[in-house]
Amino acid sequence: MKFDLKGAWRISLINNEFKLCPSYPKLLVVPACISDETLISVSSFRSSRRIPAVVYRHLENGAIISRASQPEVGWLGWRSKTDEQLLKALSDACSFDCGQEQSQNNNELVTDSLETSQCENVEMEKPKKILIVDARSYASAVTNRARGGGVINYFILMNYELIFIFKVECAEYYPSAEIQFMNLANIHVIRKSFQSLRQLCALEIDTPNWYSLLEKTNWIQHISGLISASNIVVHAIVEKKRSVLVHCSDGWDRTSQICSTAQICLDPFYRTIEGFRVLVEKE
């Protein structure tokens, strides 16, 4: 994907023996300014130690798709400065390593400057806010706080009572990101829907009200929601040229579905037999 490994990015070997996160690969692409010690600190703040990991880079504009599990902010609204630092570093790295479009524009500016004998500075693109795509509903994210997870937030103390203000993003802590909820069902709901679909497909071909029974499985609604969420990711990458971080609770079912579907839309390689095999193994 042509990451700039001599400037904005580096390959970390911190998970070479799967000690950082047993469900992550050995090699991780991370911003060059982020040390392995920072990654260890971030992993303690993310559920199942699944830190924000880069899985795709758009060649034209440099925007990335990364995936992670939920932050473990808990009811008391814990924060992690290293997690905040990592998200900002992702945004900055994309601004520095901004793809073929910006490189071509910069080369044209330099050429024009040389031809006109003017000393013009080629400025780096201003960092865009990362779009955090939370596969859950807002209500589900808040409910997960009871188990230590949830969404990024803050709280205030008033009249000796804790009043929690559930904000989608605390601008003070994460100024380089904003969040959007996708309202996708969890794996247990999907499994029940799929089992109903299998039972329906096993019925006789001439079963009356077959389409009504299909609608009751909610399978089509679930697929529609997944496609809509993937479309939001694609639109952010292509139209807005901004990077995306996708997560749900643990970051390994809805997250992989959204990231995979988005990459199929974004990259023709993943629409080939070989590319699809690579995508399944990767995600």
XYZ file of C-alpha atoms in Angstrom, residues 105-122:
18
model
C 0.205 18.684 -6.669
C 3.347 19.436 -4.647
C 5.554 18.488 -7.605
C 3.564 20.824 -9.850
C 3.972 23.658 -7.344
C 7.721 23.094 -7.159
C 7.991 22.986 -10.965
C 6.017 26.223 -11.320
C 8.214 27.870 -8.706
C 11.385 26.872 -10.536
C 10.043 28.091 -13.865
C 9.036 31.463 -12.438
C 12.181 31.746 -10.260
C 10.052 32.171 -7.147
C 10.755 30.598 -3.773
C 7.408 29.134 -2.748
C 7.060 26.836 0.229
C 5.122 23.616 -0.316
